CSV table of C-alpha atoms and ligand atoms in Angstrom, one decimal:
chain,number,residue,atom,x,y,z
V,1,UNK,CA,29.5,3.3,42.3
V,2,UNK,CA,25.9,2.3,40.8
V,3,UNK,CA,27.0,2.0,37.3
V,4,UNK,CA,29.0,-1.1,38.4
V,5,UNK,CA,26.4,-3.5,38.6
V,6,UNK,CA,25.7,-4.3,35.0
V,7,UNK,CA,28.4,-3.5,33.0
V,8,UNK,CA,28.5,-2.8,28.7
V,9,UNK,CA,31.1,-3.9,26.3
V,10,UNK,CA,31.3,-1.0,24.2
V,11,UNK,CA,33.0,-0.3,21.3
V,12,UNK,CA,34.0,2.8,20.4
V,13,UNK,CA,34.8,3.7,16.8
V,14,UNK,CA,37.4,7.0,16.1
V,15,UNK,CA,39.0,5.6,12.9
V,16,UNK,CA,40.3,8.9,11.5
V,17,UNK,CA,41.7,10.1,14.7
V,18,UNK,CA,43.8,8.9,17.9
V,19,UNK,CA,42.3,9.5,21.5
V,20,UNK,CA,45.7,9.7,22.2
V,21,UNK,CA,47.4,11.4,19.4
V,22,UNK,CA,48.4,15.0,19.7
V,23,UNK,CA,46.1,17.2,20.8
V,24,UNK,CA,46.3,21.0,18.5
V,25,UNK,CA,46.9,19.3,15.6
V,26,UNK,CA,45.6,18.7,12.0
V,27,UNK,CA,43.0,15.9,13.1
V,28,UNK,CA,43.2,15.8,16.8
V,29,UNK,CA,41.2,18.0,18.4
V,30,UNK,CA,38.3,18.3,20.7
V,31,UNK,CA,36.8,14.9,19.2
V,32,UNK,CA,40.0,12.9,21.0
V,33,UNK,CA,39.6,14.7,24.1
V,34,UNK,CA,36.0,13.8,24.3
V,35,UNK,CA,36.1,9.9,23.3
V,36,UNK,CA,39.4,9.9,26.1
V,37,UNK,CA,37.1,11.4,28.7
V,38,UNK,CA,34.3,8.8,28.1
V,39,UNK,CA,36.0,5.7,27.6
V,40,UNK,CA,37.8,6.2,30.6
V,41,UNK,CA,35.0,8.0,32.9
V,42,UNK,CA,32.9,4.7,32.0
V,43,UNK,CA,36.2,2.5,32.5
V,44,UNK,CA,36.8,3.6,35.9
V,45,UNK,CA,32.8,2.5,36.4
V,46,UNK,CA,33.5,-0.7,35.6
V,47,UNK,CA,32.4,-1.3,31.7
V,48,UNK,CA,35.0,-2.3,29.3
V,49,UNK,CA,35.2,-0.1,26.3
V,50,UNK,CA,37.7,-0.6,23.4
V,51,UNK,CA,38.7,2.6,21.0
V,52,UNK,CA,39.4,0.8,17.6
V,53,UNK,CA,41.8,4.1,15.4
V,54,UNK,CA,43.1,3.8,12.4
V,55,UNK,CA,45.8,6.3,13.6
V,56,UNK,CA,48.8,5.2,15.7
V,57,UNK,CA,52.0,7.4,16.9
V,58,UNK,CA,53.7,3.7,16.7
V,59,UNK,CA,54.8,4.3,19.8
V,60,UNK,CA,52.2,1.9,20.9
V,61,UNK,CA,51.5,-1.8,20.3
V,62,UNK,CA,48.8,-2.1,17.8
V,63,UNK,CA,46.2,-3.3,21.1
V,64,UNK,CA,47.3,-0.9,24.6
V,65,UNK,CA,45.8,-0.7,27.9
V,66,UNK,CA,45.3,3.0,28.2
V,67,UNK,CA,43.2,3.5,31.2
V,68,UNK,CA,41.2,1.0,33.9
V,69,UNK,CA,39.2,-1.7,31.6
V,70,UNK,CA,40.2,0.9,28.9
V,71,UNK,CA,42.3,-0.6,25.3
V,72,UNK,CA,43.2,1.5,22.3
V,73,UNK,CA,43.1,-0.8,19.3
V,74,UNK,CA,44.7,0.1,15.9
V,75,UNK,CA,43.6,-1.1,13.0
V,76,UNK,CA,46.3,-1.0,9.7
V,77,UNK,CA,43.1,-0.9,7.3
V,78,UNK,CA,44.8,-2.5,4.8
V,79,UNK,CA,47.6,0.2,4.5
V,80,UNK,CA,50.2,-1.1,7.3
V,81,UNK,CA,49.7,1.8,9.4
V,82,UNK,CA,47.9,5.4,9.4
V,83,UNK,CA,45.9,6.1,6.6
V,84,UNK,CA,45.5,9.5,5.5
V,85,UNK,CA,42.2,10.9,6.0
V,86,UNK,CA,41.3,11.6,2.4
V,87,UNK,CA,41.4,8.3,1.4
V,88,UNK,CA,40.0,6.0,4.5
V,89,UNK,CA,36.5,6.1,2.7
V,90,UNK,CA,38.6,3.5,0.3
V,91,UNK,CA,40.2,1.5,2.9
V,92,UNK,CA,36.7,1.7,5.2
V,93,UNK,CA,36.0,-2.0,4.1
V,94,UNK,CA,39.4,-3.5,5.2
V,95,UNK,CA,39.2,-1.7,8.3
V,96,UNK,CA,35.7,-3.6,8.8
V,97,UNK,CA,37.6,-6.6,8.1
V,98,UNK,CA,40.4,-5.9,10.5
V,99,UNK,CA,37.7,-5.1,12.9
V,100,UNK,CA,35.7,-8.2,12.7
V,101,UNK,CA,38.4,-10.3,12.9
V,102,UNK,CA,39.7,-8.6,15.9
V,103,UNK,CA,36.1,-9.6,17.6
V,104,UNK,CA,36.3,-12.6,16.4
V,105,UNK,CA,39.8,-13.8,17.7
V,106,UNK,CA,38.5,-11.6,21.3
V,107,UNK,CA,35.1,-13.5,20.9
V,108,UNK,CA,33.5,-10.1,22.3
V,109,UNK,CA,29.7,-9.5,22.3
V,110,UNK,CA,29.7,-5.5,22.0
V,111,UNK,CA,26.5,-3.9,23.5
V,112,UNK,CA,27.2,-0.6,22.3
V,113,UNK,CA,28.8,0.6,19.1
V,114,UNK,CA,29.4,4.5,19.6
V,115,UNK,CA,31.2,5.9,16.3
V,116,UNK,CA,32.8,9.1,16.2
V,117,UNK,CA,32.5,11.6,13.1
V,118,UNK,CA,30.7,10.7,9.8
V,119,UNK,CA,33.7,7.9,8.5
V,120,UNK,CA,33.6,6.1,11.8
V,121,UNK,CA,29.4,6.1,11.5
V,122,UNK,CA,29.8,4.0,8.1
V,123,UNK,CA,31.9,1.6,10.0
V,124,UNK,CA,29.4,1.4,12.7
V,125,UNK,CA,26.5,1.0,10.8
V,126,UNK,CA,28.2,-2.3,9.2
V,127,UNK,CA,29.0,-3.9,12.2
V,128,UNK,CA,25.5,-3.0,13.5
V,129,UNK,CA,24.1,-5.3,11.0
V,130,UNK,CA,26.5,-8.6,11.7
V,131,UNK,CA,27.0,-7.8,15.7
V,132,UNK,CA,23.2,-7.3,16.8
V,133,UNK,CA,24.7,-4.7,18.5
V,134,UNK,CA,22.7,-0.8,18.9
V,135,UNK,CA,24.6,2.0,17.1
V,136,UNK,CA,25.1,5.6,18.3
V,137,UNK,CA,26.6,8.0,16.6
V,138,UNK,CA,28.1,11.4,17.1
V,139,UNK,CA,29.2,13.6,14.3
V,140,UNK,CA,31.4,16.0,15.8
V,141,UNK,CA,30.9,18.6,12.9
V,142,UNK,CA,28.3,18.2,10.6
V,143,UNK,CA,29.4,18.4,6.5
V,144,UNK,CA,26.2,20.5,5.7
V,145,UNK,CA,27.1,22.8,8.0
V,146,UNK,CA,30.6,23.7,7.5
V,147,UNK,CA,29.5,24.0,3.5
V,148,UNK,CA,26.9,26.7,5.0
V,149,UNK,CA,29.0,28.6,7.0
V,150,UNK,CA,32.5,28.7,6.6
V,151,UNK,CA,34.2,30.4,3.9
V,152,UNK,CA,36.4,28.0,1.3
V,153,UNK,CA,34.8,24.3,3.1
V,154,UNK,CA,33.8,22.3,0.4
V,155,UNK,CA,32.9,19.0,1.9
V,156,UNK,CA,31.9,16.4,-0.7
V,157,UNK,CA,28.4,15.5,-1.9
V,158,UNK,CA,29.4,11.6,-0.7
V,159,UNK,CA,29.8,13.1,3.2
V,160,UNK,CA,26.7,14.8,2.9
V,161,UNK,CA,25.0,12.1,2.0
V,162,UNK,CA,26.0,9.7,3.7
V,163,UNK,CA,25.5,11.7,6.9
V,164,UNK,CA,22.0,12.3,6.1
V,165,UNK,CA,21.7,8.4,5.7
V,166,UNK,CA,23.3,7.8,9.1
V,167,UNK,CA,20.9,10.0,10.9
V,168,UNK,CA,18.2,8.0,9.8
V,169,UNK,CA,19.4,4.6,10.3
V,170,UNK,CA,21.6,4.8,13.7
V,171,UNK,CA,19.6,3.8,16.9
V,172,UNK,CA,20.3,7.5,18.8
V,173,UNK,CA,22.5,10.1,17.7
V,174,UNK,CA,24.2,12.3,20.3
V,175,UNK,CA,24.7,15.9,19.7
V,176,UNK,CA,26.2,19.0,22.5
V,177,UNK,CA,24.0,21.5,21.7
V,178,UNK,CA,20.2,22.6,20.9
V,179,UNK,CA,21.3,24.3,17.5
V,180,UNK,CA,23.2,20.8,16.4
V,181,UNK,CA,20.0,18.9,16.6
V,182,UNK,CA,18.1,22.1,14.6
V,183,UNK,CA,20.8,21.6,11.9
V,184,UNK,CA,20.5,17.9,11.9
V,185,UNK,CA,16.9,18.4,11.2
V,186,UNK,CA,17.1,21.2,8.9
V,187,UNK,CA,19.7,20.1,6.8
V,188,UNK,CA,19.1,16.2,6.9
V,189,UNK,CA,15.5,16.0,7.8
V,190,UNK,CA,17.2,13.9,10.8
V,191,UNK,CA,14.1,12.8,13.1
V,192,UNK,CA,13.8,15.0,16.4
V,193,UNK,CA,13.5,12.4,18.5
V,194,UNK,CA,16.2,10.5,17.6
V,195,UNK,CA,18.7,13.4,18.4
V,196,UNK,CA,19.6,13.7,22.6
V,197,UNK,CA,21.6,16.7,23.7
V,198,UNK,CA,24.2,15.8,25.8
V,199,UNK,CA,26.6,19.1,27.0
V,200,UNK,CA,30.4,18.5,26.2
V,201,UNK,CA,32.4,18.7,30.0
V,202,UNK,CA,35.7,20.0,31.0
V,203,UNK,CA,38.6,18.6,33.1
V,204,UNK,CA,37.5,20.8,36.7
V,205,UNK,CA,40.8,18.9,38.3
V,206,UNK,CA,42.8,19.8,35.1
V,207,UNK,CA,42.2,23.6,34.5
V,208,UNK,CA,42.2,25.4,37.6
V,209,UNK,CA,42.9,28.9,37.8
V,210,UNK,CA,47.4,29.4,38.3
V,211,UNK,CA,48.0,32.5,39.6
V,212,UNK,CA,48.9,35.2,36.9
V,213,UNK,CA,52.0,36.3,37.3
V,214,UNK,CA,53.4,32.7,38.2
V,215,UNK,CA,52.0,31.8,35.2
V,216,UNK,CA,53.7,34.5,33.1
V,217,UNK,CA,57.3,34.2,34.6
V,218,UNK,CA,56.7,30.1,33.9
V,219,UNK,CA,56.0,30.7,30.3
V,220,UNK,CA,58.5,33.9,30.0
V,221,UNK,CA,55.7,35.7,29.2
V,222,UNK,CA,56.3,39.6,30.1
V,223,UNK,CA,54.0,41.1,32.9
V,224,UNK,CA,53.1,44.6,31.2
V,225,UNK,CA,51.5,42.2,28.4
V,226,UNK,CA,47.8,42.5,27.1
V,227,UNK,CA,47.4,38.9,26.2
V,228,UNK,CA,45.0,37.8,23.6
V,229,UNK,CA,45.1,33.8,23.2
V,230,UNK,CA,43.6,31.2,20.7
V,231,UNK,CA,43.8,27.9,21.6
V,232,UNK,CA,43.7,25.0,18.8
V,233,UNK,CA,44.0,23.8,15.6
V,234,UNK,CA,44.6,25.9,12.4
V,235,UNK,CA,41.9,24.8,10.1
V,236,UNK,CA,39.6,27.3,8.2
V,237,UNK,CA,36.7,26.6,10.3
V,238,UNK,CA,38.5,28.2,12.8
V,239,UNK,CA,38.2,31.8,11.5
V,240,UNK,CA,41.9,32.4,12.3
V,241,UNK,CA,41.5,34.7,9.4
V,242,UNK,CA,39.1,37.0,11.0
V,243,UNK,CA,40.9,36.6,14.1
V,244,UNK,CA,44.3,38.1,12.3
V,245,UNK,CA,42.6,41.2,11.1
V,246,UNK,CA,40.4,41.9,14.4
V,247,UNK,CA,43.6,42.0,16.0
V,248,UNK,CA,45.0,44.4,13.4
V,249,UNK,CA,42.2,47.0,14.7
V,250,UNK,CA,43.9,46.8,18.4
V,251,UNK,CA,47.8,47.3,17.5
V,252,UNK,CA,47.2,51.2,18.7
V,253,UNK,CA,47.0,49.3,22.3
V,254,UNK,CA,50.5,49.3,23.8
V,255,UNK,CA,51.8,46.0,24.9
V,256,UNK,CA,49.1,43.7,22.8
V,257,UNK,CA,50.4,40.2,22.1
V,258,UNK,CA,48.2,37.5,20.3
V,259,UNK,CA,49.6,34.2,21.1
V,260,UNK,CA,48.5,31.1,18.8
V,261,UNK,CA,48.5,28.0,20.8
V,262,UNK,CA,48.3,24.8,18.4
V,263,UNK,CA,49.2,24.2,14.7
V,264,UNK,CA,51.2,21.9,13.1
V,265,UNK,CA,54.6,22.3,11.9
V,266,UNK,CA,55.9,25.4,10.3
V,267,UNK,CA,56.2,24.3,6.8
V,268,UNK,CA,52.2,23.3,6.6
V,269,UNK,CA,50.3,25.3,4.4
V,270,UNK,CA,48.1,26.5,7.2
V,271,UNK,CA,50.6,28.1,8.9
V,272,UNK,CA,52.7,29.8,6.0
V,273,UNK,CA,49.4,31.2,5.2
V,274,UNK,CA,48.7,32.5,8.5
V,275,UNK,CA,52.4,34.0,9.0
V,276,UNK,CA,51.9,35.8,5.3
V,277,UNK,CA,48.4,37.2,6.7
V,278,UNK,CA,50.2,38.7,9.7
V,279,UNK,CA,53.1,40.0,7.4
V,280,UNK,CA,50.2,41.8,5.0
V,281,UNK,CA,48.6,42.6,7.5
V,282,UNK,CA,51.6,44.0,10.0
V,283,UNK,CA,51.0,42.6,13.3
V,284,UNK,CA,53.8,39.4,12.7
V,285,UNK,CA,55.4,41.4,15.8
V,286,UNK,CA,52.6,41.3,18.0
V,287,UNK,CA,52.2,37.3,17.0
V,288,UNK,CA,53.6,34.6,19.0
V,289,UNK,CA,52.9,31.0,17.5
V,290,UNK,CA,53.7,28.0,20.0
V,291,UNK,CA,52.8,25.4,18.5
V,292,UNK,CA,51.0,22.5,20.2
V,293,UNK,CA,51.6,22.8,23.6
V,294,UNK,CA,50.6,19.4,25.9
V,295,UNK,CA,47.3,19.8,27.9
V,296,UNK,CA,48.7,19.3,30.9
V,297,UNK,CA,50.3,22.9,30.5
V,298,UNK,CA,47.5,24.5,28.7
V,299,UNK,CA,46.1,25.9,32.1
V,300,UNK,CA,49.5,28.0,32.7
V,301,UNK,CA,48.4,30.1,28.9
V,302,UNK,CA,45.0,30.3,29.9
V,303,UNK,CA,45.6,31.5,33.6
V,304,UNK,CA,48.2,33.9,31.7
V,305,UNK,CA,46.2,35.6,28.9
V,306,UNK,CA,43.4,38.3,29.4
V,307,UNK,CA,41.4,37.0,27.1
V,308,UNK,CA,40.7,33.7,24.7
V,309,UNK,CA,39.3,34.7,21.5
V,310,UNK,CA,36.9,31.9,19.6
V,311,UNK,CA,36.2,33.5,16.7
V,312,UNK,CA,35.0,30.1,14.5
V,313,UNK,CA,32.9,29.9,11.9
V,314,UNK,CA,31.8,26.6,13.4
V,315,UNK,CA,32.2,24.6,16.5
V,316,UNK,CA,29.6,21.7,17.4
V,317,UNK,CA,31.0,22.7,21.2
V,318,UNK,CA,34.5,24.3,21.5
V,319,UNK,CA,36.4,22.6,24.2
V,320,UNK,CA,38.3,25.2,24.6
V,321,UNK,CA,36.2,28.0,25.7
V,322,UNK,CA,34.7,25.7,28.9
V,323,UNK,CA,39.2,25.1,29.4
V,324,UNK,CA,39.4,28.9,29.5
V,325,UNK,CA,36.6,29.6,31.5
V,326,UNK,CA,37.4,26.9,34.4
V,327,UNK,CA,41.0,28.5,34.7
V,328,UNK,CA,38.9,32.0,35.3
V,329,UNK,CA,39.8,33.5,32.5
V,330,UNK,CA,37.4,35.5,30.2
V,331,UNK,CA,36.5,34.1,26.4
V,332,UNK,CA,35.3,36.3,23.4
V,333,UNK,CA,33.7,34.3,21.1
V,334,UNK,CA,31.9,34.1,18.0
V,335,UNK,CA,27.8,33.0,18.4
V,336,UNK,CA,29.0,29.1,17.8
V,337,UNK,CA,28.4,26.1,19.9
V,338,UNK,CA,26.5,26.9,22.6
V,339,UNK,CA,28.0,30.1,23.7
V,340,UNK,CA,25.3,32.2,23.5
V,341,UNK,CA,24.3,30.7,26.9
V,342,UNK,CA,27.6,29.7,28.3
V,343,UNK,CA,29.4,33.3,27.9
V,344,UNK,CA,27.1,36.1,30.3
V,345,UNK,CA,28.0,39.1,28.6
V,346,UNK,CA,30.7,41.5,31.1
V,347,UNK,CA,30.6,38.6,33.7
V,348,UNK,CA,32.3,36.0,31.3
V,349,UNK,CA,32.9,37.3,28.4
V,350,UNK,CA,31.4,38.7,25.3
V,351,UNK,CA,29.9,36.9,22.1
V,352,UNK,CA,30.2,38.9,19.1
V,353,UNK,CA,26.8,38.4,17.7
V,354,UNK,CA,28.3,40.2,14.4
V,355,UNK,CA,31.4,38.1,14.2
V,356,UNK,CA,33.1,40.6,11.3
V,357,UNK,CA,36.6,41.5,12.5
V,358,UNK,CA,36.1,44.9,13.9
V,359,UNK,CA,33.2,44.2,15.8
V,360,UNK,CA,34.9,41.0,17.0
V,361,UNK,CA,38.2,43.2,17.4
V,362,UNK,CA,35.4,45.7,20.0
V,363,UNK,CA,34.5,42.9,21.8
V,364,UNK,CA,38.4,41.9,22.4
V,365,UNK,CA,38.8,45.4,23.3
V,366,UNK,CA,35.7,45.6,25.6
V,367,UNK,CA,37.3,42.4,27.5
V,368,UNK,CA,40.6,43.8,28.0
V,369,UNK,CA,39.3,47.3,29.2
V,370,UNK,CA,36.9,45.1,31.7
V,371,UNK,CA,40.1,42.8,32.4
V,372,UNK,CA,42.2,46.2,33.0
V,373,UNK,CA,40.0,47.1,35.7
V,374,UNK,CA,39.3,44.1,37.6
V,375,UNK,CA,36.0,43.4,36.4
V,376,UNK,CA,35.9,40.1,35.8
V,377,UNK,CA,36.1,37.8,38.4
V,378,UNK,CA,38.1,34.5,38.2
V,379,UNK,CA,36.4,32.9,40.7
V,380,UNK,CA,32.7,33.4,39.2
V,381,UNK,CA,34.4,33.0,35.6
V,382,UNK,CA,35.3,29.6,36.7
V,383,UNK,CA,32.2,28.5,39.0
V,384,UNK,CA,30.1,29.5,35.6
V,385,UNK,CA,31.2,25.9,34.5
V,386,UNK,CA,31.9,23.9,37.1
V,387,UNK,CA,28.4,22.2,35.9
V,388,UNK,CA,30.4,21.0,33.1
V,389,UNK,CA,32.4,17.9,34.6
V,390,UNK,CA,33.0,14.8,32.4
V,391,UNK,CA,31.4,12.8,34.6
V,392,UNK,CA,28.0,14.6,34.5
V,393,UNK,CA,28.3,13.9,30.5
V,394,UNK,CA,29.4,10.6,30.9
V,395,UNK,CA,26.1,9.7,33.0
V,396,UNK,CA,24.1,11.1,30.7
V,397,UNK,CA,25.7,9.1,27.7
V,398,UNK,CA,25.5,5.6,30.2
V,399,UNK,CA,21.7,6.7,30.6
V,400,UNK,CA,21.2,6.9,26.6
V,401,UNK,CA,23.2,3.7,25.8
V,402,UNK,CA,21.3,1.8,28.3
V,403,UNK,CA,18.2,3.7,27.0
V,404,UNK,CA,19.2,2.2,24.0
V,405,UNK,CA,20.2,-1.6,25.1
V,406,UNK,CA,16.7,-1.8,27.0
V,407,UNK,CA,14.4,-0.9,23.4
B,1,UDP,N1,44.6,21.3,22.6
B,1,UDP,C1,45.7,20.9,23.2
B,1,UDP,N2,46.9,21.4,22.8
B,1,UDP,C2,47.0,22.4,21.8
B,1,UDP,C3,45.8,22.8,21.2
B,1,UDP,C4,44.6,22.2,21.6
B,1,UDP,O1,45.7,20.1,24.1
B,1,UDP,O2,48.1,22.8,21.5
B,1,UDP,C5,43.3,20.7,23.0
B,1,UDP,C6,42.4,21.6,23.9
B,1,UDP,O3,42.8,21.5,25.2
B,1,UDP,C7,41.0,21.1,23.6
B,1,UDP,C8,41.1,20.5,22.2
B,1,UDP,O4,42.5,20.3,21.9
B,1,UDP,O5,40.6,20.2,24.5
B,1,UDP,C9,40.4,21.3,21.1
B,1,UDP,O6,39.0,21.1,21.2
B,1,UDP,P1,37.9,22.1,20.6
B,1,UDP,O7,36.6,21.5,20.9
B,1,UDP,O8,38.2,23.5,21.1
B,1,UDP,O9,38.2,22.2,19.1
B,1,UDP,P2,38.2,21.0,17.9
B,1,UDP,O10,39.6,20.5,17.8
B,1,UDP,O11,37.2,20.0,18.4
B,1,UDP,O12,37.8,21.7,16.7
């Protein structure tokens, strides 16, 4: 493989969440699935990367081999164990400490600090200074943004700033879309050229279309079903909200079943409020919740549903749509991310360019009537994406850090 020749130490930074932790829950999200995909796409290649978290199921030893020259490190921060996200800003100087003493005991020369989200960037940016190492830095979601757009988000001044600070002294910042880097620069005044679009992948050997009905009878799912699934976790940025009452505009269809894939546990806040929505709002019969359900299975709902709505305020990607589309099954989605150019409208999908619930709730219904009659194909549905492998993203990212080391 080429990239074996001249191999990086990297160190990847993901204090506030676990590339292993639970996927579909509060923190863990599409930001674990991406750093796991990276670290071990360029493990397998031959460079050693190691994933310092301040999150740990304590399953693990505090250092793990997870994959091929691969090792999930977790750092206490001070706190003997997981810190709650609202306060690691506090603890972010103890986790520094941890951290440098950790390279020092390992007497590692990192080439490469990649930080994940805006917490792990602070971190990054210090140890930039005392490792003479490059920093890159990807923010995942962008605090000015979700103020902008999404309903009830109320990220603090201190994240705003201090993303806007990060933009302009990290060596290369790494965003998935076109529209990311416009926000970066129109809300930050982040320099253009320091921005590179790299495309988020998806698992092609993972999600693979499952045939229907198998799919159904697996999950006890009946066959006479409309099926409208949401994949992920229930945060407001989600638009779960919307979601709820477009579906409340389809109940005259016979058969229609919404099932909610992810969450955390019932007595969360998020989902009491989502259960009393779908009480108010008399659809709780049409509702199935799940829960998290483990990747590996995630292709059985997709392959089973009609449809996967997005209907987000804001997603820097949204993993989940590429998941959907590679198992061949159609997505409805709100204009986030990139799907603008990812759905083609009545091959793929639709995008609800006016995301308000009843035109989002016509697009759903467009979908199914297309679905109803064989209109969508699962075999172009899927090849749609199959541009979209990690590895094609991973070679991008090895060309930018060495981009990077070689300045
Ligand atoms: N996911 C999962 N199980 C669940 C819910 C979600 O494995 O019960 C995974 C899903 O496969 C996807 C990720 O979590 O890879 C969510 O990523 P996305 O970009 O859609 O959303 P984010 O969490 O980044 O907001």
């Amino acid at each position: 493989m080429k990239y074996q020749s001249a191999s990086l130490n990297i160190a990847m930074l993901s204090i506030h969440s676990s590339p292993v932790g639970e996927l579909g829950t509060r923190d863990t999200g599409g930001m674990s699935v991406y750093i796991r995909e990276l670290a071990k796409t360029l493990g397998g290649w031959g460079h050693r990367v190691d994933v310092f978290t301040g999150r740990s199921d304590g399953k693990k030893g505090p250092v793990f081999d997870a994959y091929d020259n691969v090792r999930i490190i977790h750092l206490a921060g001070g706190a003997n164990g997981n810190v709650e996200k609202s306060s690691l800003y506090e603890h972010l100087p103890q986790f520094y400490l941890d951290l440098e003493s950790f390279r020092n005991r390992e007497k590692i020369k990192y080439d490469i600090i990649h930080s994940h989200y805006w917490l792990s960037g602070l971190l990054g940016s210090q140890a930039r200074l005392s490792w003479g190492a490059c920093l890159i830095h990807t923010f995942h979601t962008i605090g000015a943004v979700k103020n902008h757009v999404c309903p009830g988000e109320n990220e603090s001044e201190l994240r705003l700033s201090e993303e806007e600070r990060l933009g302009k002294l990290c060596d290369l910042i790494i965003v998935p879309t076109e529209k990311e880097r416009d926000y970066l620069t129109r809300f930050y005044e982040t320099p253009r050229d320091k921005v590179r679009v790299i495309p988020c992948g998806v698992n092609l050997e993972r999600f693979k279309p499952v045939d229907k009905i198998a799919a159904r009878q697996e999950l006890g799912m009946r066959l006479e079903d409309r099926v409208v699934l949401y994949v992920g976790r229930q945060a407001p940025v989600k638009g779960l909200d919307r979601l709820l009452e477009a579906f409340s505009h389809l109940t005259h269809h016979p058969h229609l079943r919404l099932v909610l894939v992810g969450g955390d546990e019932e007595a969360s806040p998020m989902y009491q409020q989502l259960r009393s929505g779908a009480t108010a709002l008399n659809i709780q019969k049409n509702l199935v919740f799940t829960g998290r359900v483990d990747q590996k299975v995630l292709p059985l709902y997709y392959s089973a549903a009609d449809v996967l709505a997005v209907p987000s305020y804001y997603e820097s990607f949204g993993l989940v749509a590429l998941e959907a589309l590679a198992c061949g099954t159609p997505v409805v989605t709100t204009p986030v991310g990139d799907m603008a150019n990812i759905i083609k409208d009545g091959v793929t999908g639709y995008v609800a360019l006016d995301p308000a619930p009843g035109s989002f709730a016509e697009c759903i219904e467009t979908a199914l009537t297309t679905q109803e009659t064989n209109g969508f194909s699962p075999g172009r549905v899927r090849a749609s994406v199959t541009e979209f492998a990690w590895e094609v993203m991973a070679s991008k990212v090895l060309e930018a850090y060495r981009a990077v080391v070689h300045r």
